[in-house]
Coordinates of C-alpha atoms in Angstrom, one line a residue:
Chain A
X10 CA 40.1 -35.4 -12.3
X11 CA 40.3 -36.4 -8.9
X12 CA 39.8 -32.3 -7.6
X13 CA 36.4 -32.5 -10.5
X14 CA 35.1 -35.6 -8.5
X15 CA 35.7 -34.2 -5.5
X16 CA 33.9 -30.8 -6.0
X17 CA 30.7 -32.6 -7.6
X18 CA 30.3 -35.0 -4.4
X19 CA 30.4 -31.2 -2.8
X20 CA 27.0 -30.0 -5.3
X21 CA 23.8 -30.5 -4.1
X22 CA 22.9 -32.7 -6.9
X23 CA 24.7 -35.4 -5.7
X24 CA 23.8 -34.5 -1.9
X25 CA 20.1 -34.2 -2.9
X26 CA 18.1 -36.7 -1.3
X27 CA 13.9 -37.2 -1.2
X28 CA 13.5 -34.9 1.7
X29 CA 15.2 -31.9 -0.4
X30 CA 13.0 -32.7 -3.4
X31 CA 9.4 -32.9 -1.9
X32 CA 10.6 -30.0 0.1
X33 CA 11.4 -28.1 -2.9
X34 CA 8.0 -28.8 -4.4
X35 CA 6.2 -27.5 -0.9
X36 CA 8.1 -24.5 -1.7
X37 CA 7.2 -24.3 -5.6
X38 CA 3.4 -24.4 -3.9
X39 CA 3.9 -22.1 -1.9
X40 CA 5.5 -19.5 -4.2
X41 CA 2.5 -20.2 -7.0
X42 CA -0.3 -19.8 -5.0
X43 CA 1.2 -16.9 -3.5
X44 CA 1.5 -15.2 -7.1
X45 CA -0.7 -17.0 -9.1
X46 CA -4.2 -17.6 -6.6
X47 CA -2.6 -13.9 -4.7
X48 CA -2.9 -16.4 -1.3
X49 CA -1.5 -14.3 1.5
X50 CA 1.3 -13.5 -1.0
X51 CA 3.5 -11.2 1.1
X52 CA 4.0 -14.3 3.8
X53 CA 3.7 -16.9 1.4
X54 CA 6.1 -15.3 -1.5
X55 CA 9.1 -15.2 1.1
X56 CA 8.6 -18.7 3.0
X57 CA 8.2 -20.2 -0.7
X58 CA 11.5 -19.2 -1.4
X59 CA 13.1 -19.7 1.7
X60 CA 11.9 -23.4 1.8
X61 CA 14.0 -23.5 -1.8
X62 CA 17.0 -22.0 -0.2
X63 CA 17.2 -23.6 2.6
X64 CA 16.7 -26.9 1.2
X65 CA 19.5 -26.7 -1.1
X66 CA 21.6 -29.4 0.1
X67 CA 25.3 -28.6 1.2
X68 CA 28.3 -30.0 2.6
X69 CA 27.9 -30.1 6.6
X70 CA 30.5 -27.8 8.3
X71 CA 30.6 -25.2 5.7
X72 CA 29.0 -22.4 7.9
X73 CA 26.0 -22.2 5.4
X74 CA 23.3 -23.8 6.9
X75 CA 20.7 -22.2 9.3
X76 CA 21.6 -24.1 12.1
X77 CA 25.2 -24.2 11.8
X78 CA 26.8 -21.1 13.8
X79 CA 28.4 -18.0 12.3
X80 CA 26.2 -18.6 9.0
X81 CA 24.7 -16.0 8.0
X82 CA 21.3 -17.4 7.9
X83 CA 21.8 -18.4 11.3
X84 CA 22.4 -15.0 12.3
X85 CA 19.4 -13.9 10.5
X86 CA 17.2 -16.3 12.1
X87 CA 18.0 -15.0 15.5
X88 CA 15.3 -12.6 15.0
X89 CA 13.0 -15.8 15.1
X90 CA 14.3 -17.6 18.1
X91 CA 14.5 -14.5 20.0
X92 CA 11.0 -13.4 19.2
X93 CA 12.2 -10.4 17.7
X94 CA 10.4 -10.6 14.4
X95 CA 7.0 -11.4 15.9
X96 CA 7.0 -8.1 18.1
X97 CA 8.5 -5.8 15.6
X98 CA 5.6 -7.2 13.0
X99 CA 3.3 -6.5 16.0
X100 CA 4.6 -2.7 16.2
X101 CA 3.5 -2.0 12.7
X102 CA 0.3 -3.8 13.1
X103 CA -0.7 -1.8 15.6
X104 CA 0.3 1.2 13.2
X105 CA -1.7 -0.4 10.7
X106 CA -4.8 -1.1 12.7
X107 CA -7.8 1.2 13.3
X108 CA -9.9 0.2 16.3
X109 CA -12.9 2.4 15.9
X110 CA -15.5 -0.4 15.2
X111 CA -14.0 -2.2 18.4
X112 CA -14.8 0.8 20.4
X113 CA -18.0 1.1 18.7
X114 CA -19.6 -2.3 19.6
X115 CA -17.1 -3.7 22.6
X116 CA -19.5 -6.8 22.6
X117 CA -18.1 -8.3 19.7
X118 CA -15.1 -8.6 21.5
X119 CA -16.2 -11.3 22.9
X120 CA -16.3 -13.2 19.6
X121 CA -13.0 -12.4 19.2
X122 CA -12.8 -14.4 22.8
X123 CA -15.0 -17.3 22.0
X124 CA -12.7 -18.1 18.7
X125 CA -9.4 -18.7 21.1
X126 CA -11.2 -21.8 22.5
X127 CA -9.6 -23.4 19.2
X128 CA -6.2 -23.2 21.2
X129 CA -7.3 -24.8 24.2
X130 CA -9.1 -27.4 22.6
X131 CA -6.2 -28.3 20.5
X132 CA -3.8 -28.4 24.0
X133 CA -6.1 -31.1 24.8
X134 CA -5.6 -33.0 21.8
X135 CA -1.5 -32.4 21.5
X136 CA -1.2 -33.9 24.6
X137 CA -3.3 -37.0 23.8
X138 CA -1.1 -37.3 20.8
X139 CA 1.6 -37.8 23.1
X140 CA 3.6 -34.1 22.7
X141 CA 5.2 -32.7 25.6
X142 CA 3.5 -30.0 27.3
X143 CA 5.8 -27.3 25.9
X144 CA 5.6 -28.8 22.6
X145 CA 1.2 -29.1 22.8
X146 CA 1.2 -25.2 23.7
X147 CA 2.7 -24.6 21.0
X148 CA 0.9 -26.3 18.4
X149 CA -2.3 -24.8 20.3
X150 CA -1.6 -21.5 19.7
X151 CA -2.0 -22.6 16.0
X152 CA -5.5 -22.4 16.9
X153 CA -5.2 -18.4 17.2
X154 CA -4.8 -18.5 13.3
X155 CA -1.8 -15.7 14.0
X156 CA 1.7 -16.4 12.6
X157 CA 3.7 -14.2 14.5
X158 CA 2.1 -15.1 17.7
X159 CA 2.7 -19.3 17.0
X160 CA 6.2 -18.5 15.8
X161 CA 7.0 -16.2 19.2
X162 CA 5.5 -19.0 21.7
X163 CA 7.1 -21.6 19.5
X164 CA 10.4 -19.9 20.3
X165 CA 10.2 -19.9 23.6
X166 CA 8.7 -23.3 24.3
X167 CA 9.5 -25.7 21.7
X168 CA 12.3 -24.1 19.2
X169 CA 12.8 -27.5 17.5
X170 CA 9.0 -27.4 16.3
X171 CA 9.6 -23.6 14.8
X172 CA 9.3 -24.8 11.2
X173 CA 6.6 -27.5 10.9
X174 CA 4.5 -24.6 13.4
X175 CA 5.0 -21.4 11.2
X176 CA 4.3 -23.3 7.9
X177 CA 1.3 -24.9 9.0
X178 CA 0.1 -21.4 10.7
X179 CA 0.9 -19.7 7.5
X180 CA -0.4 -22.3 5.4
X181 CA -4.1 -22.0 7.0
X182 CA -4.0 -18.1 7.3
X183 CA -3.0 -18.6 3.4
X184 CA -5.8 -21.2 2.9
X185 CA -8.8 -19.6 4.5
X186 CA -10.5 -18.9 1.3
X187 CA -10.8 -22.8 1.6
X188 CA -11.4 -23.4 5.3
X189 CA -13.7 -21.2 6.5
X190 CA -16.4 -21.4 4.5
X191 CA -18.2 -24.7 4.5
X192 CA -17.5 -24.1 8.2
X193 CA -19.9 -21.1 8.5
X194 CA -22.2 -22.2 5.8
X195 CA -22.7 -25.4 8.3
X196 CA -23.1 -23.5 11.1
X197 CA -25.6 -21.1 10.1
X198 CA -28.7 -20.9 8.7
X199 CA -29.6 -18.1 5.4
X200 CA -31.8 -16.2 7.8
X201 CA -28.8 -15.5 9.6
X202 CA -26.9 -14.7 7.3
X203 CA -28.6 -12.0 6.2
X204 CA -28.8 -10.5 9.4
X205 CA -27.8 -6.9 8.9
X206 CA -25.6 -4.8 11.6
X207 CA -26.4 -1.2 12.5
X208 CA -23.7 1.2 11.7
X209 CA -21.7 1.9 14.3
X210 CA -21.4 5.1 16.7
X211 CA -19.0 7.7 15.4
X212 CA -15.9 7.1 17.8
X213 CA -13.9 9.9 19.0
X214 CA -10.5 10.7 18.6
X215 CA -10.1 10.9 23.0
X216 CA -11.3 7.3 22.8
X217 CA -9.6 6.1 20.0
X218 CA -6.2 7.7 22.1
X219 CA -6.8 6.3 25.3
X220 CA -7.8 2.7 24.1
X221 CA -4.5 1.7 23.4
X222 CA -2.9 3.0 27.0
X223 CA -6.2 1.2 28.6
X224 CA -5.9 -2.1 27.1
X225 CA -2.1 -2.4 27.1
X226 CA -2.4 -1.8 30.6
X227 CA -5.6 -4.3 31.6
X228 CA -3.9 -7.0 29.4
X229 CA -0.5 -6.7 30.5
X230 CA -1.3 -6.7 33.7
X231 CA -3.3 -10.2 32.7
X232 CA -0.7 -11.9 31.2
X233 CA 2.8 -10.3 31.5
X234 CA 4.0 -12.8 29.1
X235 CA 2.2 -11.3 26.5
X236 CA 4.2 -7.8 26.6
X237 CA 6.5 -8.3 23.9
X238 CA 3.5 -8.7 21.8
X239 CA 0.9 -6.6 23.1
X240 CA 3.0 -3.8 24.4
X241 CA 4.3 -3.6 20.8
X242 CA 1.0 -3.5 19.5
X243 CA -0.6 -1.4 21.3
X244 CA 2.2 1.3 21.3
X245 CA 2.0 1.3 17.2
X246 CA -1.7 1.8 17.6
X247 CA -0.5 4.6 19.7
X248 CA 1.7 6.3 17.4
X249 CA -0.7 5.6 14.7
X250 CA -3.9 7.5 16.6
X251 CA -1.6 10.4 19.0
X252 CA -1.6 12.8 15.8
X253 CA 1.8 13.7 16.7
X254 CA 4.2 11.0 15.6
X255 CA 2.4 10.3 11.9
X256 CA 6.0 9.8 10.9
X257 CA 6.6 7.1 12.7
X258 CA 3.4 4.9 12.7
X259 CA 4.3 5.7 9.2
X260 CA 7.6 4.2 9.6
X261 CA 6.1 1.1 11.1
X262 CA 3.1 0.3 8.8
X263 CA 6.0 0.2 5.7
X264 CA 9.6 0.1 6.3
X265 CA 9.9 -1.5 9.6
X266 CA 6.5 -4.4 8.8
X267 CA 7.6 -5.1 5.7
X268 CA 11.8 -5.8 6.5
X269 CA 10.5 -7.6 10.0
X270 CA 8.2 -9.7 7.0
X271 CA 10.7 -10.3 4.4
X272 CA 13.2 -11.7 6.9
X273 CA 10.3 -13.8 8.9
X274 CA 9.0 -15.6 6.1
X275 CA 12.8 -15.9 4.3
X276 CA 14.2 -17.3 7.7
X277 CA 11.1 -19.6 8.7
X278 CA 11.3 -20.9 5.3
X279 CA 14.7 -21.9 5.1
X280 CA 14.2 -23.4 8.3
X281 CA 12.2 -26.2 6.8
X282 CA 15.3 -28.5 5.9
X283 CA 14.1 -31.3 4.7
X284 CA 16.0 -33.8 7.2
X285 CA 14.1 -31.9 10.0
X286 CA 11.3 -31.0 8.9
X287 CA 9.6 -34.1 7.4
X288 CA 9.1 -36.0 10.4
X289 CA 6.2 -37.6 11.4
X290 CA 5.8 -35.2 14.1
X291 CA 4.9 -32.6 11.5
X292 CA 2.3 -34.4 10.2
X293 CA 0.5 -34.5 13.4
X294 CA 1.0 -30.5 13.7
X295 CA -0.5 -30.5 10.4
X296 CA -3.4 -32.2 11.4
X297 CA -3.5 -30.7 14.7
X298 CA -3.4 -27.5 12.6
X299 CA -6.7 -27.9 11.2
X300 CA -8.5 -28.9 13.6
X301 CA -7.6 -25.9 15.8
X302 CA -8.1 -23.7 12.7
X303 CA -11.7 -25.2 12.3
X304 CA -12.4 -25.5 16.3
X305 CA -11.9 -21.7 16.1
X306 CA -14.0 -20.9 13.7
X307 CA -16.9 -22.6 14.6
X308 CA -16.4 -21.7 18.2
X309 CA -16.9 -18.6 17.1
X310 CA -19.9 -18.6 15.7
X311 CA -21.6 -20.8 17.9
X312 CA -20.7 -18.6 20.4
X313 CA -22.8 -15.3 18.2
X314 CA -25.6 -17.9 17.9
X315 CA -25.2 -17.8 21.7
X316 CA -25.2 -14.4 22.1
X317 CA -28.3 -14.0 19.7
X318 CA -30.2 -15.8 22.8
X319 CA -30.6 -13.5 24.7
X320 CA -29.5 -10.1 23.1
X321 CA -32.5 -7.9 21.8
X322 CA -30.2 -6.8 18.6
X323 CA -28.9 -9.8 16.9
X324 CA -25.5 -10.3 15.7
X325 CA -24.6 -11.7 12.6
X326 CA -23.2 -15.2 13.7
X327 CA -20.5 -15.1 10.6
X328 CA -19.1 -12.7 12.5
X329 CA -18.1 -15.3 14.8
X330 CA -15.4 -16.5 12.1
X331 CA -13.7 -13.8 12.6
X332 CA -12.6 -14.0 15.7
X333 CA -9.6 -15.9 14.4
X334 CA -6.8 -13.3 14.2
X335 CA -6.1 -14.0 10.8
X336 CA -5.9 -10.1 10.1
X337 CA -7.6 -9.1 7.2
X338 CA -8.0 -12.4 6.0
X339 CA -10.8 -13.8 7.4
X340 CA -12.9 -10.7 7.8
X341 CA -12.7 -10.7 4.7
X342 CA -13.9 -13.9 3.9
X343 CA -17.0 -13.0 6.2
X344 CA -17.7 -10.0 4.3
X345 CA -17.8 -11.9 1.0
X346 CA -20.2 -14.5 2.6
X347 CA -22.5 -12.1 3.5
X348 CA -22.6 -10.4 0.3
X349 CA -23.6 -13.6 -1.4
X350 CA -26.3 -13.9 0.1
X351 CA -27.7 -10.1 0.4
X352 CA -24.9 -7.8 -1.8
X353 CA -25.9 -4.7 0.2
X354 CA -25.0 -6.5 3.4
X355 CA -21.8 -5.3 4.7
X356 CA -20.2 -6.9 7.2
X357 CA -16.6 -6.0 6.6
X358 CA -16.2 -3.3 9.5
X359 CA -17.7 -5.3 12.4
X360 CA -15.9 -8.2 11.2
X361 CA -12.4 -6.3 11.0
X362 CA -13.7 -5.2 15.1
X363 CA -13.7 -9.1 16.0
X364 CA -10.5 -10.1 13.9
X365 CA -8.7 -7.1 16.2
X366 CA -10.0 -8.6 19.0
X367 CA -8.9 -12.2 17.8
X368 CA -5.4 -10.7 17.5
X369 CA -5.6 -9.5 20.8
X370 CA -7.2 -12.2 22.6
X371 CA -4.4 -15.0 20.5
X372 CA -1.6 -12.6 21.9
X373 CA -3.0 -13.1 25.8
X374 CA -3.6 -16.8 25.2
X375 CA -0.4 -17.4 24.0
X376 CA 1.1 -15.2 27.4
X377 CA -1.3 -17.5 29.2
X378 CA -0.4 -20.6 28.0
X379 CA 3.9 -19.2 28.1
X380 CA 3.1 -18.4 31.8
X381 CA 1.7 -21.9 32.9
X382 CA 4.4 -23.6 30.9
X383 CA 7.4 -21.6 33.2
X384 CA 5.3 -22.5 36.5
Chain B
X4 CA 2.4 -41.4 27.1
X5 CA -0.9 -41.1 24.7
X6 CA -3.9 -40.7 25.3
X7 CA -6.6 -39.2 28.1
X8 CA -3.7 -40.6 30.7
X9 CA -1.4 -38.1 29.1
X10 CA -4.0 -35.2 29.7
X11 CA -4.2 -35.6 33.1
X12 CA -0.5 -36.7 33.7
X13 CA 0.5 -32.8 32.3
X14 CA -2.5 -31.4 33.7
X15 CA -4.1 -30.6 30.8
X16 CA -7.7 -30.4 31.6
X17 CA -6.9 -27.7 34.1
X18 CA -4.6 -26.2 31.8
X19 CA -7.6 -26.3 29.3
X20 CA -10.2 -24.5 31.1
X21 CA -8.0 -22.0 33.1
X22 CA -6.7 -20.7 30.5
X23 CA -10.2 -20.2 28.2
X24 CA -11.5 -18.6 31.4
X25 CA -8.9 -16.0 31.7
X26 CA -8.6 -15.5 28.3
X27 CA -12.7 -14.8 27.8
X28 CA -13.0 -13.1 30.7
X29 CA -9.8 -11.2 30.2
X30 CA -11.3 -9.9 26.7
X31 CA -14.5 -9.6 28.8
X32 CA -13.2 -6.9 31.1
X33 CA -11.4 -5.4 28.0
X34 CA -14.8 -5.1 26.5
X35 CA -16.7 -3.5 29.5
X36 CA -14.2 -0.6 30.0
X37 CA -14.2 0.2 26.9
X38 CA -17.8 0.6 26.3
X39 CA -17.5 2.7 29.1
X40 CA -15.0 4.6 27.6
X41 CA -17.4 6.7 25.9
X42 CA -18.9 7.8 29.5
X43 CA -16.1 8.5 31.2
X44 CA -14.8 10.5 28.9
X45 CA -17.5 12.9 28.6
X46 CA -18.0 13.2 31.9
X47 CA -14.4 14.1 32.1
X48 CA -14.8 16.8 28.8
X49 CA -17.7 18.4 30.9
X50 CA -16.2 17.9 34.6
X51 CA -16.8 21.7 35.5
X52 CA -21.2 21.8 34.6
X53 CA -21.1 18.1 36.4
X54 CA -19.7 19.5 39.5
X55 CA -21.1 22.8 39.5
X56 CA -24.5 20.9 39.0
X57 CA -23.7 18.5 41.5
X58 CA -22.8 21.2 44.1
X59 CA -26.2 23.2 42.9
X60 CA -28.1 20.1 43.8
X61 CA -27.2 19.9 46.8
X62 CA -27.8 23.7 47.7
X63 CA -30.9 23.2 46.6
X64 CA -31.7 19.9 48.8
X65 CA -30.4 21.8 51.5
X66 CA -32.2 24.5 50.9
X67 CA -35.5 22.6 50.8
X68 CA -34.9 20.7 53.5
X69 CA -34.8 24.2 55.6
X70 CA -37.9 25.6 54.2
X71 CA -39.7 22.0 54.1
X72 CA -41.6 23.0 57.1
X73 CA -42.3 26.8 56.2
X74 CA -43.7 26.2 52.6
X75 CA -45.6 23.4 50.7
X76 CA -43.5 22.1 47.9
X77 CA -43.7 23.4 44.2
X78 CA -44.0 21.0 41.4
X79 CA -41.2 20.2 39.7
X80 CA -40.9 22.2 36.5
X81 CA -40.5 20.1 33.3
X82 CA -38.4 22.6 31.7
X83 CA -35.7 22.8 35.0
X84 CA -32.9 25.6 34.0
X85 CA -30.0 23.7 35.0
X86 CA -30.7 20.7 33.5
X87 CA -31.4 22.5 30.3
X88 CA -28.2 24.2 30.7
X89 CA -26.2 20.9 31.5
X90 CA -27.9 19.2 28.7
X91 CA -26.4 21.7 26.1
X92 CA -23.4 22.5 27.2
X93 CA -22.2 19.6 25.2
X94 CA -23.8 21.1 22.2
X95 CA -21.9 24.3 22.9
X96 CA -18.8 23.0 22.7
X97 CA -19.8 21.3 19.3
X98 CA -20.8 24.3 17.5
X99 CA -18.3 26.9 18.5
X100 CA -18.7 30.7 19.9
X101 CA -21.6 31.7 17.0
X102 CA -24.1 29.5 15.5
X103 CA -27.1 29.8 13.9
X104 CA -30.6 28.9 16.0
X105 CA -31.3 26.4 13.3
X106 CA -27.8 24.3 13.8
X107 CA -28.7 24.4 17.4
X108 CA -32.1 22.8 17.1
X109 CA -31.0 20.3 14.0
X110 CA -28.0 19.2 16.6
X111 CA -30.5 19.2 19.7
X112 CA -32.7 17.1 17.7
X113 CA -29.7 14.8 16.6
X114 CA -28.2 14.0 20.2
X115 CA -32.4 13.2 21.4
X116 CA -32.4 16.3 23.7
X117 CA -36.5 16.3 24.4
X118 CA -38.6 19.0 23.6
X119 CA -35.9 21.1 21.5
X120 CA -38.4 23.9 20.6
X121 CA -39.2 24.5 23.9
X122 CA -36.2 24.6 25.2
X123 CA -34.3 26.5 23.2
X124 CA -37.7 29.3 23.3
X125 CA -36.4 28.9 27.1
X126 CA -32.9 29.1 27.1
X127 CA -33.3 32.5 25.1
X128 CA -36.3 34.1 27.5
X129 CA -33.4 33.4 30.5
X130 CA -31.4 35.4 27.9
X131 CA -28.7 32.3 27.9
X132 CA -29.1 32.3 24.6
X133 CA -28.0 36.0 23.0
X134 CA -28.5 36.9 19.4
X135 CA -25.8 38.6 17.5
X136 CA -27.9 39.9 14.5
X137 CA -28.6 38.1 11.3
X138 CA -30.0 34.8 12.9
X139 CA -26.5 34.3 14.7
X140 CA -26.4 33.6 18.4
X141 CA -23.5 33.3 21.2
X142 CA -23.6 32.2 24.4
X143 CA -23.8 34.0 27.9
X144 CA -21.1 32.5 29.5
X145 CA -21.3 34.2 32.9
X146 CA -25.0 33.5 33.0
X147 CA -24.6 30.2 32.4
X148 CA -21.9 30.0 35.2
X149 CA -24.7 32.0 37.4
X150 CA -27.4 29.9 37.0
X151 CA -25.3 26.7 37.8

């Protein structure tokens, strides 16, 4: 009797507290509108279910949990704290990603530069909250609407803040459909909405192959910090446009992506124990979440309406919401916009050229901000 | 510490704006070279008529500049055999050894070359352009190289 007793104040039904259970439900959410409203489902599917595993309460001291050494988990989310996962998902999303309408209209580039303001902004208003500096930047880079880029500066600045950070980036990539939208409809008038974009220039294949040796170079150079994400980038895009490796940028788009995806979203998930993670300090990231999200999207487009001032061919100022590097997410949702107001309107190639930049100009910002936090 | 004090305590405003301007203007730059990427790429594709034409101008300026005082000058004729040649080399390269006149033209036409008719009517008088029978014409290498 005594052993029965014993081994039920061991189960987690008797451990369960609160925390677990709300946790457990974030994690239900997760996992349904992953499958059921198909939001983000390949990030939101894994984290789901590794917010349920990881907040199975257990008996301390066991080796199970993620932060308890030798566990298994723990081992697996190495690849977090060591910003392994974030570089090896930026390797095959540079196999993945085809620059051409970059290199065909380099201005909109600087959309993808106007959207980062987001970060900056939201620096500013971490630190009024009262978060250490480390901590701020790393909610900031929220702002850049990029998981794998919060979860890399997140690891190197502020570890402790890993989980609230990479479920409230996910969550907004995930909820964009919602976001985004009254945002640009606020910002911009019908007329410009139904601004149309000239096709762009056929790009050739010398351009597309020097592009990515070029712009590792320039923004390595820039931000030094930023090589373990854009170096890994940029060499996928490499393998993807040299012609000769087709096998391996194959390699990187599927196998390699998807495991470095599977065990990002498992591991950040399970990171979210609910005696860690619901702290009141998450609910400012939360909120400091959105309003970096929403600062970089309408920095964005008030930054095409800018441009539209004094260029002779006007942009599309939804454009401008794409500057987020929420890759293909919110390109995306700026295509659909413009095809509700004009359905021959298609904006889904020059946005895709400002969401590349986004993800480039996120992955410098958050080398910036890693480089001012070491000085 | 909260509020504005804690801003500028962890230099926050300068951590603000430094880091926006190096990230815009670092995406700035970016943006620049690579819409001269285009340019310099060509120029490098077609280094060989670029320098011969640049070492031909300068023959010719030196060559004007000794006979400046001996004869009056000539007017400059619009349809100028090297920069005809230069300005379809390009187009050579695009449509291989043979090609029929008509590609030639349509392509001509397509990159905005001027006057396509004309200069095409040219480029076969200077018997640059040699036909091969059935409406197919080649090249003359060497009198291209010639003339540059």
């Amino acid at each position: 009797m005594d052993l029965f007793l014993q081994f039920l104040s061991n189960t987690g039904y008797l451990l369960a507290d609160y925390r677990h259970v709300i946790m457990i439900v974030v994690g239900s959410i997760f996992i349904y509108l992953g499958i059921a409203k198909k939001y983000e489902p390949l990030l939101l599917v894994p984290i789901g279910f590794g917010i349920l595993v990881g907040n199975v309460p257990f008996f301390k001291g066991f080796g199970i949990g993620i932060y308890e050494d030798n566990s298994v988990l723990h081992y697996l989310y190495f690849g977090v704290t060591s910003g392994l996962y974030p570089s090896i998902v930026f390797l095959g999303l540079g196999a993945m990603t085809d620059f051409s309408s970059l290199l065909a209209r380099p201005k909109l580039m600087l959309l993808g530069g106007a959207a980062q303001m987001g970060i900056f902004f939201t620096l500013l208003g971490a630190l009024f909250l009262g978060f250490l500096p480390r901590e701020a930047a790393s909610i900031a880079i929220i702002g850049g609407a990029d998981g794998p880029t919060s979860i890399f500066l997140t690891a190197k600045l502020a570890p402790h803040l890993i989980g609230p950070i990479a479920i409230a980036a996910y969550s907004y990539m995930a909820l964009i459909p919602v976001i985004q939208p009254p945002i640009m409809k606020l910002l911009t008038t019908r007329k410009e909405r139904l601004i149309r974009m000239p096709d762009p220039r056929e790009v050739s294949n010398r351009e597309l192959l020097v592009f990515p040796v070029v712009a590792v170079l320039l923004c390595c150079f820039l931000a030094p910090t930023a090589i373990p994400l854009l170096g890994t980038l940029f060499f996928g895009n490499l393998l993807k446009v040299c012609g000769v490796t087709d096998r391996l940028a194959q390699t990187a788009r599927t196998a390699i992506i998807d495991t470095a995806t599977i065990l990002l979203g498992f591991t950040v998930g399970a990171s979210t124990q609910g005696d860690v993670f619901l702290t009141s300090q998450s609910i400012s990231i939360f909120f400091l979440g959105a309003v970096a999200f929403s600062i970089a999207t309408a920095s964005g487009i008030i930054f095409a309406k800018i441009m539209n001032l004094f260029m002779k061919e006007k942009i599309n100022p939804l454009l401008g919401a794409s500057g987020v590097s929420a890759v293909p997410g919110s390109a995306r949702e700026v295509h659909l916009m413009g095809q509700s107001e004009d359905p021959s309107n298609y904006l889904l190639m020059h946005a895709m050229a400002c969401n590349s930049s986004g993800v480039i100009g996120s992955a410098i910002a958050a080398g910036v901000l890693w480089s001012f936090m070491v000085q | 510490m909260y509020g504005l004090g804690a801003i500028t305590a962890n230099n926050g405003w300068v951590m603000s704006v430094t880091g926006a301007l190096i990230v815009f203007s670092g995406l700035a730059v970016l943006s620049f070279v690579i819409s001269q990427l285009h340019k310099v790429l060509n120029l490098w594709e077609n280094r060989v008529y670029y320098y011969q034409k640049l070492n031909n101008n300068k023959r010719q300026t030196d060559k004007a500049e000794s006979t400046q005082e001996k004869t009056p000058s000539q007017p400059v004729s619009p349809q100028d055999m090297d920069d005809n040649i230069v300005n379809y080399m390009p187009l050579l390269e695009e449509l291989g050894e043979s090609f029929q006149l008509s590609e030639l033209y349509v392509l001509s036409q397509k990159k905005g070359l001027g006057h396509p008719h004309l200069s095409i009517t040219y480029l076969r008088q200077a018997n640059i352009l040699i036909s091969q029978g059935d409406g197919v014409f080649t090249w003359n290498q060497q009198k291209v190289i010639n003339n540059l």
